[in-house]
mmCIF file of C-alpha atoms in Angstrom:
data_model
loop_
_atom_site.group_PDB
_atom_site.id
_atom_site.type_symbol
_atom_site.label_atom_id
_atom_site.label_comp_id
_atom_site.label_asym_id
_atom_site.label_seq_id
_atom_site.Cartn_x
_atom_site.Cartn_y
_atom_site.Cartn_z
ATOM 1 C CA UNK A 14 86.942 48.507 93.202
ATOM 2 C CA UNK A 15 85.789 51.701 94.202
ATOM 3 C CA UNK A 16 87.711 54.698 94.950
ATOM 4 C CA UNK A 17 85.944 57.207 97.227
ATOM 5 C CA UNK A 18 86.731 61.033 96.598
ATOM 6 C CA UNK A 19 85.757 64.555 97.851
ATOM 7 C CA UNK A 20 83.110 65.637 95.356
ATOM 8 C CA UNK A 21 83.446 68.985 95.550
ATOM 9 C CA UNK A 22 86.924 69.166 94.729
ATOM 10 C CA UNK A 23 86.249 66.980 91.643
ATOM 11 C CA UNK A 24 84.212 69.449 90.602
ATOM 12 C CA UNK A 25 85.987 72.350 91.241
ATOM 13 C CA UNK A 26 89.327 71.244 90.659
ATOM 14 C CA UNK A 27 88.606 68.275 88.593
ATOM 15 C CA UNK A 28 90.878 65.923 90.265
ATOM 16 C CA UNK A 29 89.746 63.189 92.263
ATOM 17 C CA UNK A 30 91.095 63.269 95.826
ATOM 18 C CA UNK A 31 90.803 60.795 98.478
ATOM 19 C CA UNK A 32 88.282 61.491 101.233
ATOM 20 C CA UNK A 33 86.398 59.190 103.123
ATOM 21 C CA UNK A 34 84.308 61.778 105.199
ATOM 22 C CA UNK A 35 82.178 64.615 104.152
ATOM 23 C CA UNK A 36 80.743 64.830 100.571
ATOM 24 C CA UNK A 37 82.153 62.110 98.727
ATOM 25 C CA UNK A 38 81.272 60.386 95.677
ATOM 26 C CA UNK A 39 82.111 56.587 94.575
ATOM 27 C CA UNK A 40 84.220 56.083 91.140
ATOM 28 C CA UNK A 41 85.051 52.721 89.694
ATOM 29 C CA UNK A 42 88.910 52.108 89.398
ATOM 30 C CA UNK A 43 89.571 49.980 86.184
ATOM 31 C CA UNK A 44 93.084 48.819 87.046
ATOM 32 C CA UNK A 45 95.767 48.732 84.739
ATOM 33 C CA UNK A 46 95.625 48.791 80.993
ATOM 34 C CA UNK A 47 95.856 45.404 78.664
ATOM 35 C CA UNK A 48 99.115 44.359 77.580
ATOM 36 C CA UNK A 49 100.030 45.758 74.803
ATOM 37 C CA UNK A 50 98.192 49.349 75.362
ATOM 38 C CA UNK A 51 99.407 52.352 77.070
ATOM 39 C CA UNK A 52 96.738 54.671 78.305
ATOM 40 C CA UNK A 53 96.977 58.148 79.856
ATOM 41 C CA UNK A 54 94.406 60.990 80.910
ATOM 42 C CA UNK A 55 94.902 64.231 79.607
ATOM 43 C CA UNK A 56 93.223 67.549 80.203
ATOM 44 C CA UNK A 57 91.976 70.088 77.667
ATOM 45 C CA UNK A 58 95.656 71.233 77.151
ATOM 46 C CA UNK A 59 97.220 67.973 76.779
ATOM 47 C CA UNK A 60 98.316 67.937 80.290
ATOM 48 C CA UNK A 61 98.903 64.569 82.251
ATOM 49 C CA UNK A 62 98.568 64.816 86.129
ATOM 50 C CA UNK A 63 98.096 62.036 88.582
ATOM 51 C CA UNK A 64 94.489 61.396 89.378
ATOM 52 C CA UNK A 65 93.062 64.241 86.918
ATOM 53 C CA UNK A 66 89.408 64.204 85.368
ATOM 54 C CA UNK A 67 90.104 64.129 81.307
ATOM 55 C CA UNK A 68 89.915 62.213 78.062
ATOM 56 C CA UNK A 69 91.610 58.765 77.947
ATOM 57 C CA UNK A 70 93.999 58.419 75.260
ATOM 58 C CA UNK A 71 94.942 54.659 74.411
ATOM 59 C CA UNK A 72 98.097 53.598 72.179
ATOM 60 C CA UNK A 73 98.983 50.343 71.049
ATOM 61 C CA UNK A 74 98.063 47.391 68.327
ATOM 62 C CA UNK A 75 94.883 46.282 69.820
ATOM 63 C CA UNK A 76 93.622 50.102 69.165
ATOM 64 C CA UNK A 77 91.738 50.338 65.693
ATOM 65 C CA UNK A 78 92.138 52.615 63.200
ATOM 66 C CA UNK A 79 88.885 54.114 62.722
ATOM 67 C CA UNK A 80 85.017 53.317 61.884
ATOM 68 C CA UNK A 81 83.194 52.710 58.505
ATOM 69 C CA UNK A 82 80.164 54.624 58.432
ATOM 70 C CA UNK A 83 77.514 55.743 56.393
ATOM 71 C CA UNK A 84 79.617 58.758 54.995
ATOM 72 C CA UNK A 85 82.942 56.435 54.558
ATOM 73 C CA UNK A 86 85.822 55.801 56.971
ATOM 74 C CA UNK A 87 86.214 57.765 59.950
ATOM 75 C CA UNK A 88 89.692 58.309 61.217
ATOM 76 C CA UNK A 89 89.954 57.770 64.904
ATOM 77 C CA UNK A 90 93.698 58.102 65.151
ATOM 78 C CA UNK A 91 95.958 61.343 65.520
ATOM 79 C CA UNK A 92 99.545 62.351 64.928
ATOM 80 C CA UNK A 93 100.320 62.795 68.660
ATOM 81 C CA UNK A 94 102.848 60.423 70.115
#
């Protein structure tokens, strides 16, 4: 599915405001998270607003704990709930 939003408001307000005319941008919608996962989008201040642009945070059993790189284990988990 595709979500059509106002391109200017997306750039200025960092929020996906639905629009069907004017300068629009089409964004893919991903649906709900898989069973056992919680997901949210947060801004740079860790605030969560509907339809906001930000970082995707996932929580749940399927989320891996880190990566094994040439420098050793790199943790991907933090202490936030």
